[in-house]
XYZ file of C-alpha atoms in Angstrom:
498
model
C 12.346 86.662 131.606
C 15.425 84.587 129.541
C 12.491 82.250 128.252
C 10.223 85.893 126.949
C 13.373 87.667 125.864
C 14.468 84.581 123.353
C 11.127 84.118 122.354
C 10.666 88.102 121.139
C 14.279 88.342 119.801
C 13.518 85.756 117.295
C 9.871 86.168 116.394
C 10.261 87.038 113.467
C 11.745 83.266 112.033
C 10.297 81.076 110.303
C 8.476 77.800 112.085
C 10.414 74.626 111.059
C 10.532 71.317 112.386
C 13.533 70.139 114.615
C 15.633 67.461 113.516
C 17.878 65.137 115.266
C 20.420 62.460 113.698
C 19.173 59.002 113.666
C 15.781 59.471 114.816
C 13.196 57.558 112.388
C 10.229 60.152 112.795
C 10.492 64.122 112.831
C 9.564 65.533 116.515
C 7.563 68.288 116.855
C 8.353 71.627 118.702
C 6.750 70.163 122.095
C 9.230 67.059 122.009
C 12.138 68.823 121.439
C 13.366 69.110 124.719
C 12.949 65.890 125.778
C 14.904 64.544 122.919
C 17.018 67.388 122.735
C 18.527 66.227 126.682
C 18.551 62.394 125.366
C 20.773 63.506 122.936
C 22.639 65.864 125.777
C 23.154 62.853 128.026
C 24.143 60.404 124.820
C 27.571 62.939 124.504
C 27.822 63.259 128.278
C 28.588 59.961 128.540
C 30.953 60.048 125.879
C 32.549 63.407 126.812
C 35.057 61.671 129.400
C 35.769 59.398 126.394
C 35.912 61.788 124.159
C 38.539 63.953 126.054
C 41.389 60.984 126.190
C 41.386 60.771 122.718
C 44.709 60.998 120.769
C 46.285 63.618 118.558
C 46.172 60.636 116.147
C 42.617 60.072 116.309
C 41.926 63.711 116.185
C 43.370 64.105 113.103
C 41.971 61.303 111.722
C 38.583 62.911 112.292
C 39.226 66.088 110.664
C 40.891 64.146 107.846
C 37.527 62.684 107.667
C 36.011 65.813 107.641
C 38.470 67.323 105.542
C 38.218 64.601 102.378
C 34.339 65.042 102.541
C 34.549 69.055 101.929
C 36.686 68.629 99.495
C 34.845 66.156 97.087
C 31.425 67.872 97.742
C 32.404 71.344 96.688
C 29.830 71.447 94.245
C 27.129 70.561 96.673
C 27.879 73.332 98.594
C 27.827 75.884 96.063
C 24.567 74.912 95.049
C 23.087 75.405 98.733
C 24.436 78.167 99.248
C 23.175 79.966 95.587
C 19.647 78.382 96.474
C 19.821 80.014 99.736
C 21.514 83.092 98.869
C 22.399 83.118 95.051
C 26.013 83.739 96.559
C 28.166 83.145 93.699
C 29.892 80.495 93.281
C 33.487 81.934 93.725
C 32.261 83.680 97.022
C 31.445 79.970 98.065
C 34.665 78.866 97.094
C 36.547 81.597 98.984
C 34.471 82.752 102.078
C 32.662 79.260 102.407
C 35.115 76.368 101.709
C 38.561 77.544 101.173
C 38.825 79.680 104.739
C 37.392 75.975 105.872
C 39.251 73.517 104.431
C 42.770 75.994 104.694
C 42.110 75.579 108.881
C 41.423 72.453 109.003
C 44.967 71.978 107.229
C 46.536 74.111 109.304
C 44.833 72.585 112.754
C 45.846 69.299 111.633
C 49.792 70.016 110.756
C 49.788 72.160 113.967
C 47.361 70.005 116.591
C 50.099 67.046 118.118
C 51.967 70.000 119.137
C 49.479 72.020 120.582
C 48.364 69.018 122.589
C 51.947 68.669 124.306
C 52.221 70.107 127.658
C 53.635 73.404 127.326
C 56.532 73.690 129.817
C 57.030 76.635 132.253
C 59.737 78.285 134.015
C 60.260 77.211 137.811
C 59.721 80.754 140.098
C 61.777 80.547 142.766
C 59.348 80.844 145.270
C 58.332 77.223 143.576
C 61.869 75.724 144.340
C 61.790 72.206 143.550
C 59.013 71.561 141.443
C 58.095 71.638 138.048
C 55.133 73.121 136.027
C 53.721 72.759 132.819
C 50.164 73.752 130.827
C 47.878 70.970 130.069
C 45.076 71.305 127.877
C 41.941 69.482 128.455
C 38.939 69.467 126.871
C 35.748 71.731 128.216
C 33.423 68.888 127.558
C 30.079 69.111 125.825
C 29.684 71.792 123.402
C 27.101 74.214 121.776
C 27.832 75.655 118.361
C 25.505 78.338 117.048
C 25.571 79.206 113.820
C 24.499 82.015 111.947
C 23.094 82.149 108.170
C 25.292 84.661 106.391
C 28.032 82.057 105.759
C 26.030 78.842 106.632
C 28.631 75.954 106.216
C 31.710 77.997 107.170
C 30.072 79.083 110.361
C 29.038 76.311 111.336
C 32.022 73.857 110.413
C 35.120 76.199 111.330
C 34.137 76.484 115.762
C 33.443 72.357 114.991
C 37.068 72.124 113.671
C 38.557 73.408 117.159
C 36.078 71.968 119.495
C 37.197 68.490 117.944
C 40.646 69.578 117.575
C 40.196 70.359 121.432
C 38.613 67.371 122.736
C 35.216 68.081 122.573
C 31.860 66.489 121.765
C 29.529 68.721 120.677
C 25.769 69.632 119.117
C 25.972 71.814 115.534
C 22.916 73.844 115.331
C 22.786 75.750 112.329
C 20.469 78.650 110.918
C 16.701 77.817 109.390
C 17.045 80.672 107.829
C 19.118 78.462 104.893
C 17.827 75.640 104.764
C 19.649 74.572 101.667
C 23.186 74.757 103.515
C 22.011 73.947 106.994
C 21.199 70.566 105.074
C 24.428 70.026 104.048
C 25.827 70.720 107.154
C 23.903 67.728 108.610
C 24.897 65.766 105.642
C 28.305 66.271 106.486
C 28.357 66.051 110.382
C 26.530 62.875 109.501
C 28.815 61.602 106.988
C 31.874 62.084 109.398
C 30.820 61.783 112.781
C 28.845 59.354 115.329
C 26.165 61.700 117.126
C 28.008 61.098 120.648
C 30.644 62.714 119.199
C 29.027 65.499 117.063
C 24.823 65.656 116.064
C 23.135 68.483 114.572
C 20.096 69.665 115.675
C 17.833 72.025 113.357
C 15.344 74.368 114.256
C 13.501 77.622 114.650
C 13.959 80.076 118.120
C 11.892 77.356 120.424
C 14.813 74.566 119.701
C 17.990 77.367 120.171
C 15.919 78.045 123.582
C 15.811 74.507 124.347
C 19.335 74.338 123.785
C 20.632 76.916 125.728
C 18.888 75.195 129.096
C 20.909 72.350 129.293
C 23.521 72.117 130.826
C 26.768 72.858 127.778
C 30.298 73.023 129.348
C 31.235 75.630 126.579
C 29.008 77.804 123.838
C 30.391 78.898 120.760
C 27.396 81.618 119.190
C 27.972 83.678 115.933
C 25.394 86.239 115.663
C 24.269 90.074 116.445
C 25.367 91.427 120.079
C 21.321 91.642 120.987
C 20.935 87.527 120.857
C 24.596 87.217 122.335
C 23.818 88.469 125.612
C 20.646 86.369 125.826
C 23.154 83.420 124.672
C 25.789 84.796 127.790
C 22.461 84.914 130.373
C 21.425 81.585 129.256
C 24.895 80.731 129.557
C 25.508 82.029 133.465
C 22.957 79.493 134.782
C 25.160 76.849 134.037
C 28.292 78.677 134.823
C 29.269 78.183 131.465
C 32.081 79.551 129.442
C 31.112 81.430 126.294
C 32.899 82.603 122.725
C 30.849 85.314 121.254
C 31.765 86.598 118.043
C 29.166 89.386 117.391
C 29.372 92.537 115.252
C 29.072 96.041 114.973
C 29.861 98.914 113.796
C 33.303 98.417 111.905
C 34.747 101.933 110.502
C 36.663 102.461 107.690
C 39.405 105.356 108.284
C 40.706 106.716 104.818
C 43.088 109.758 105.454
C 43.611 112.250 102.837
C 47.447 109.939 101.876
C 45.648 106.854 100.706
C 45.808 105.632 97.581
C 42.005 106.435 96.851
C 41.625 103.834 93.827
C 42.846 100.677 95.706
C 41.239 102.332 98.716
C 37.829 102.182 97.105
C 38.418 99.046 95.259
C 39.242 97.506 98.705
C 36.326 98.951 100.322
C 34.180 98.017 97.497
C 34.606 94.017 97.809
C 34.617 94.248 101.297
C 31.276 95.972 101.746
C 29.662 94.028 98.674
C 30.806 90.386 99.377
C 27.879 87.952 100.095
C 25.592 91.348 99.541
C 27.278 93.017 102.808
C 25.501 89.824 104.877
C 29.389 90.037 106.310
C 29.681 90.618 110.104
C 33.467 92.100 109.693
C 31.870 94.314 106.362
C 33.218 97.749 106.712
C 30.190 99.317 108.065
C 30.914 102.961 107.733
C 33.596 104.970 105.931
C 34.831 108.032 107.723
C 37.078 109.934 105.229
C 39.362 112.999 105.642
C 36.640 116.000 103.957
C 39.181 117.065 101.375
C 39.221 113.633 99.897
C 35.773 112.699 100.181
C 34.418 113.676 96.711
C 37.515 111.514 94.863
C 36.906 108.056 96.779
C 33.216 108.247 96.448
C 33.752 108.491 92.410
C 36.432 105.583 92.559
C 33.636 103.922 94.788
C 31.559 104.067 91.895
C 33.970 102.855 89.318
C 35.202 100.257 91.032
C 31.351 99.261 91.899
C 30.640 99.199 88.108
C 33.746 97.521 87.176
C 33.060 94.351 89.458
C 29.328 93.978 88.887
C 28.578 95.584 85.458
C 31.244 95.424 83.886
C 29.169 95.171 80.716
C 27.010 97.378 81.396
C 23.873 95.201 81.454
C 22.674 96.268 84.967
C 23.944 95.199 88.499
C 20.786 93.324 88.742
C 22.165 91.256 85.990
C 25.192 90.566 87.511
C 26.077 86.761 88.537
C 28.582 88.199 90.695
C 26.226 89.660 93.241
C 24.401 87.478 95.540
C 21.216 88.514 97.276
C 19.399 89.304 100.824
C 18.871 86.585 102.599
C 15.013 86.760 102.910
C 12.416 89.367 102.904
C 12.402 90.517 106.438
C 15.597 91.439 106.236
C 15.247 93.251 103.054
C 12.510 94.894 104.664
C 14.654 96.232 107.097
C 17.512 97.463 104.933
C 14.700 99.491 102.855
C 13.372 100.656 105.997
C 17.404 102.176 106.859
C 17.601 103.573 102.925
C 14.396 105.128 103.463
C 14.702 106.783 106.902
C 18.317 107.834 105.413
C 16.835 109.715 102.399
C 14.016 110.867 104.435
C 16.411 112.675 106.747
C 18.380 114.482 104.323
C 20.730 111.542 103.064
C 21.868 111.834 99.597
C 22.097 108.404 97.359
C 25.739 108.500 95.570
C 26.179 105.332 94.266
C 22.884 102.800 93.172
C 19.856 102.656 95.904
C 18.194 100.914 93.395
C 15.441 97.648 94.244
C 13.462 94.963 93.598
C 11.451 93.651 96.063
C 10.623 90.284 95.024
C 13.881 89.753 94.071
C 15.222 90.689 97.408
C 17.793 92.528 95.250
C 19.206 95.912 96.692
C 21.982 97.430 94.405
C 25.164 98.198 96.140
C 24.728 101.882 97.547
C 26.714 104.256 98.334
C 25.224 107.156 101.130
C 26.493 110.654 101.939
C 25.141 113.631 103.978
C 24.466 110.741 106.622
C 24.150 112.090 110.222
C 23.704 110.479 113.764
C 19.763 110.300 113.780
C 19.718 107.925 111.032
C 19.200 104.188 111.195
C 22.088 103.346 109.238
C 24.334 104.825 111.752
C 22.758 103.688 114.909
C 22.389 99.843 113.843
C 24.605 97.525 112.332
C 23.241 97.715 108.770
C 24.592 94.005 107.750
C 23.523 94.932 104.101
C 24.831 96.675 100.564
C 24.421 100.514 102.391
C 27.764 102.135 103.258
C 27.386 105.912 104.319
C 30.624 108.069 104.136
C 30.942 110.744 106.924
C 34.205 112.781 106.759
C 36.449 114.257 109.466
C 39.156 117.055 109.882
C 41.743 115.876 112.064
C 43.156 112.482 112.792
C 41.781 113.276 116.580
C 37.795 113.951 115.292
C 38.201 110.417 114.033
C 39.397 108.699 116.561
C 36.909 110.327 118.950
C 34.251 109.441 116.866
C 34.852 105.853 116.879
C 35.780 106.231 120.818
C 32.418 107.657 121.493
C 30.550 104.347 119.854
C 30.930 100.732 120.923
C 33.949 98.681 120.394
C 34.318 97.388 116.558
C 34.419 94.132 115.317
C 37.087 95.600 112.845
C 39.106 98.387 112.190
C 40.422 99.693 108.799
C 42.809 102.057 107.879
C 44.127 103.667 104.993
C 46.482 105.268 104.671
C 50.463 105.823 103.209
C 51.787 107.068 106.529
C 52.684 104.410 108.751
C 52.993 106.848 111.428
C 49.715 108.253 111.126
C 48.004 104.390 110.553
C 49.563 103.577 113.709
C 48.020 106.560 115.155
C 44.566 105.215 114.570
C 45.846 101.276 115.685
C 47.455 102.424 119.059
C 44.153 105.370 120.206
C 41.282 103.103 118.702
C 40.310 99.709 120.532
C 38.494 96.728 118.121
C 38.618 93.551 117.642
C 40.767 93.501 114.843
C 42.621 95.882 113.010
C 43.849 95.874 109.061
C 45.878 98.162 107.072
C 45.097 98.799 103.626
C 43.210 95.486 103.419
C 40.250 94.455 104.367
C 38.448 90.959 105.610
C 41.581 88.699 105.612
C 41.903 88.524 109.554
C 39.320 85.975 109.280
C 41.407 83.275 107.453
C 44.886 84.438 109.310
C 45.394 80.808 111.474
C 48.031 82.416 113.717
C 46.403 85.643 114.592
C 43.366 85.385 116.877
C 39.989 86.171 115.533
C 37.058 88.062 117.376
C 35.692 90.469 119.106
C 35.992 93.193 122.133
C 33.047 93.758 124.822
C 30.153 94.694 122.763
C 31.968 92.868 119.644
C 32.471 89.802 120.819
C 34.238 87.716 123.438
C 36.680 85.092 123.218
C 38.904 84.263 119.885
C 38.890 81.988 117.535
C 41.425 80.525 114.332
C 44.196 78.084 114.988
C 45.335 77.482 117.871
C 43.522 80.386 119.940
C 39.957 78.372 118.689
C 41.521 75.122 119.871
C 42.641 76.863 122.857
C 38.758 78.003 123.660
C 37.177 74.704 123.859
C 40.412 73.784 125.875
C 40.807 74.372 129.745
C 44.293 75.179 130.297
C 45.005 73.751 133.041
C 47.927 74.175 135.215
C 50.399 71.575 136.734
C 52.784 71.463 139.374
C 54.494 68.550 140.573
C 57.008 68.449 143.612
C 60.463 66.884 142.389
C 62.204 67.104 145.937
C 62.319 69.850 148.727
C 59.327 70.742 150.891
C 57.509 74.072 152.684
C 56.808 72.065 155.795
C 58.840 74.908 157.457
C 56.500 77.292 156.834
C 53.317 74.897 158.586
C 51.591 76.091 161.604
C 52.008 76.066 164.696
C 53.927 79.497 163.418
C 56.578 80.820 164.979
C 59.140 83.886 164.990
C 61.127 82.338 162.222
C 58.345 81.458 159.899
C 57.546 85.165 160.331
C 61.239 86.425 159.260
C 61.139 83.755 156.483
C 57.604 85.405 155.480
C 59.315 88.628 155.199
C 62.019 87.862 153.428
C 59.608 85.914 150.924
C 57.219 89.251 150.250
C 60.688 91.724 150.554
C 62.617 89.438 148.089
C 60.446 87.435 145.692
């Protein structure tokens, strides 16, 4: 059933060839396995290795890693534009700089997190001490997706080697352009014991995800990530799963509707809404709605026509990432306006320029697509609400977000909506930046995601954590059988007392 399943979710891909380092001739589909557990077995043999490395020689890697990034910027603009047209600043910020900034930040912060981390004695533990030692899972699987190729890819690979790990990079076919670079790099910094990329369509990911992997780190929709966390029980393996959703946009009838839709606007429209923590839907109070849909608009223009030439124009606003998506995102507009939806802002497209204009949607209801699927594209429907409660139930009722945003100028009424609704992540008048926030944890909640990533909390998910005790003088040979009447009263006194 896993093997069917896999094969249907990703049908749709295109056929490419599989790739892995240092092999003189491309394999074909059929091979794949068989090379694909070679190269299992090559890190498996180095894992052990791998795992006693220093802090030192950590670091050394990422500085590695760390010097390439920085003199190929260029490189990696360019894939990206030929795979996406993403602009070049959007490369810059949501590609390289949220890289490069944790790998800084791991490597200023890693000797320490490598330290045991003492613990207080209980007394029930008289006479020993215990401490936290982090070891590393082992061998690795990183997933990538194909909305931010390099970053995806790179950023898990900074904490699994941070952590210990050896590991396999596969990254999407869907960009080809940046999922070359990636190898480039990996190549450029790493022996494949250590870390090897492996590209490929839905036949190699399958392949993958029946060996053996200590850990898998997958970035994608929630559908494929609980194929990912089946393929990943066989094996008994641990998971991180940082998925999607639905993430809502709360605007209450305080907020300061210009910044609000300003906000919203580059939050939605970055990398063409290909953005898993995009606000996905705004709910606003009804006797604000008309004002922050006509500040949505302005502040639409004002980024990507400012000039007035034509959003199509614009350099500013990358595209869809290939034509069965943009199929599907037509498909949502359509069903949307079929069903009574009313187009505010743009709805605008050109086909063979997989261009859809940043859109704005209102009189959206519950039947339509765009509210029952994670739309992942430039659509944002606005629904109002009455009552800070109707709000809050309405996200309640729906699976757990990704993200939460709220705006608002009441703090008690924005930590009305933090404390009643449950996501992943929650932001206050902002939008996006929990992503690049090293010390708070990054990710997702049950149908969102599992597990957390950034700083320390990534390096602590390739890590086992794993506890120590060791006996510094005393003993609980009174309390060995053969049991008697005093072991019993000291038993008692243990569970009354401690």
């Amino acid at each position: 059933m896993f093997l069917v399943n896999i094969r249907a979710f990703f049908a749709f891909y295109p056929r490419t060839i599989a790739k892995v380092p240092s092999m003189n001739a491309p394999m074909t589909e059929l091979a794949a396995p068989a090379a694909l557990r070679v190269l299992f077995e090559k890190q498996r043999l180095r894992a052990a290795a791998q795992a006693q490395t220093t802090a030192e020689q950590r670091v050394e890697k990422l500085k590695k890693l760390l010097d390439y990034l920085m003199v190929h910027q260029e490189e990696a603009r360019q894939a990206t534009y030929a795979d996406l047209r993403k602009p070049a600043a959007e490369t810059t910020l949501g590609e390289i700089y949220v890289l490069t900034s944790e790998i800084k930040y791991t490597i200023k912060h890693l000797p320490r997190w490598m330290k045991p981390q003492r613990v207080p004695t209980p007394l029930s533990a008289l006479g020993t001490s215990g401490y936290v030692q982090y070891e590393a899972k082992g061998n690795a699987l990183i997933m990538a997706p194909w909305n931010y190729p390099i970053n995806l890819a790179l950023k898990p690979l900074v904490s699994a080697v941070a952590a210990g790990c050896v590991a396999v990079v596969k990254p999407s076919e869907l960009t080809p352009h940046s999922s070359a670079f990636v190898r480039k790099v990996i190549e450029a910094v790493f022996a494949e014991e250590e870390v090897a990329v492996v590209e490929g369509d839905a036949a190699v990911a399958q392949a993958l995800l029946e060996l053996p992997f200590n850990h898998i780190f997958f970035t994608g929709s929630p559908a494929i990530g609980k194929i990912v966390m089946k393929a990943a029980a066989e094996h008994l393996a641990s998971v991180t799963l940082e998925l999607g959703g639905k993430s809502p946009a709360i605007v209450d009838e305080t907020a300061d509707l210009r910044a609000t839709a300003r906000t919203l606007a580059w939050g939605k429209y970055l990398n063409n809404g290909q953005t898993c923590i995009a606000p996905d839907y705004v709910l606003v109070h009804n006797s604000v709605k008309d004002k922050l849909v006509d500040e949505l608009k302005g502040a639409i223009g004002a980024m990507y026509d400012p000039e007035g030439r034509g959003m199509m124009a614009s350099e500013n606003y990358a595209r869809i990432v290939n034509q069965n998506h943009f199929e599907r995102l037509q498909r949502y507009l359509d069903d949307a306006l079929n069903q009574g939806a009313v187009v505010a802002v743009g709805g605008q497209s050109t086909p063979a320029d997989r261009y859809l204009q940043p859109t704005v949607l209102t009189h959206v209801t519950e039947r339509m697509k765009v509210m029952q699927e994670e739309i992942f594209g430039p659509i944002l429907p606005v629904l109002t609400y009455q009552t800070p409660t109707e709000a809050v139930d309405y996200v309640n009722a729906r699976p757990k977000p990704l993200a939460l945003y709220v705006h608002s100028r009441r703090a008690a009424r924005a930590d009305y909506f933090l404390k009643n609704i449950s996501a992943g992540n929650a932001l206050v008048n902002e939008v996006l930046t929990q992503f690049g926030h090293h010390e708070l944890p990054f990710g997702g909640v049950n149908n969102s995601g599992i597990g957390k990533s950034n700083g320390f909390y990534g390096f602590q998910e390739f890590s086992n954590p794993k506890g120590v005790v060791k006996r510094k003088f005393g003993t609980l040979r009174f309390l060995y059988p053969p049991y008697t009447e005093r072991q019993q009263r000291i038993l008692g006194w243990l569970v009354k007392y401690l």
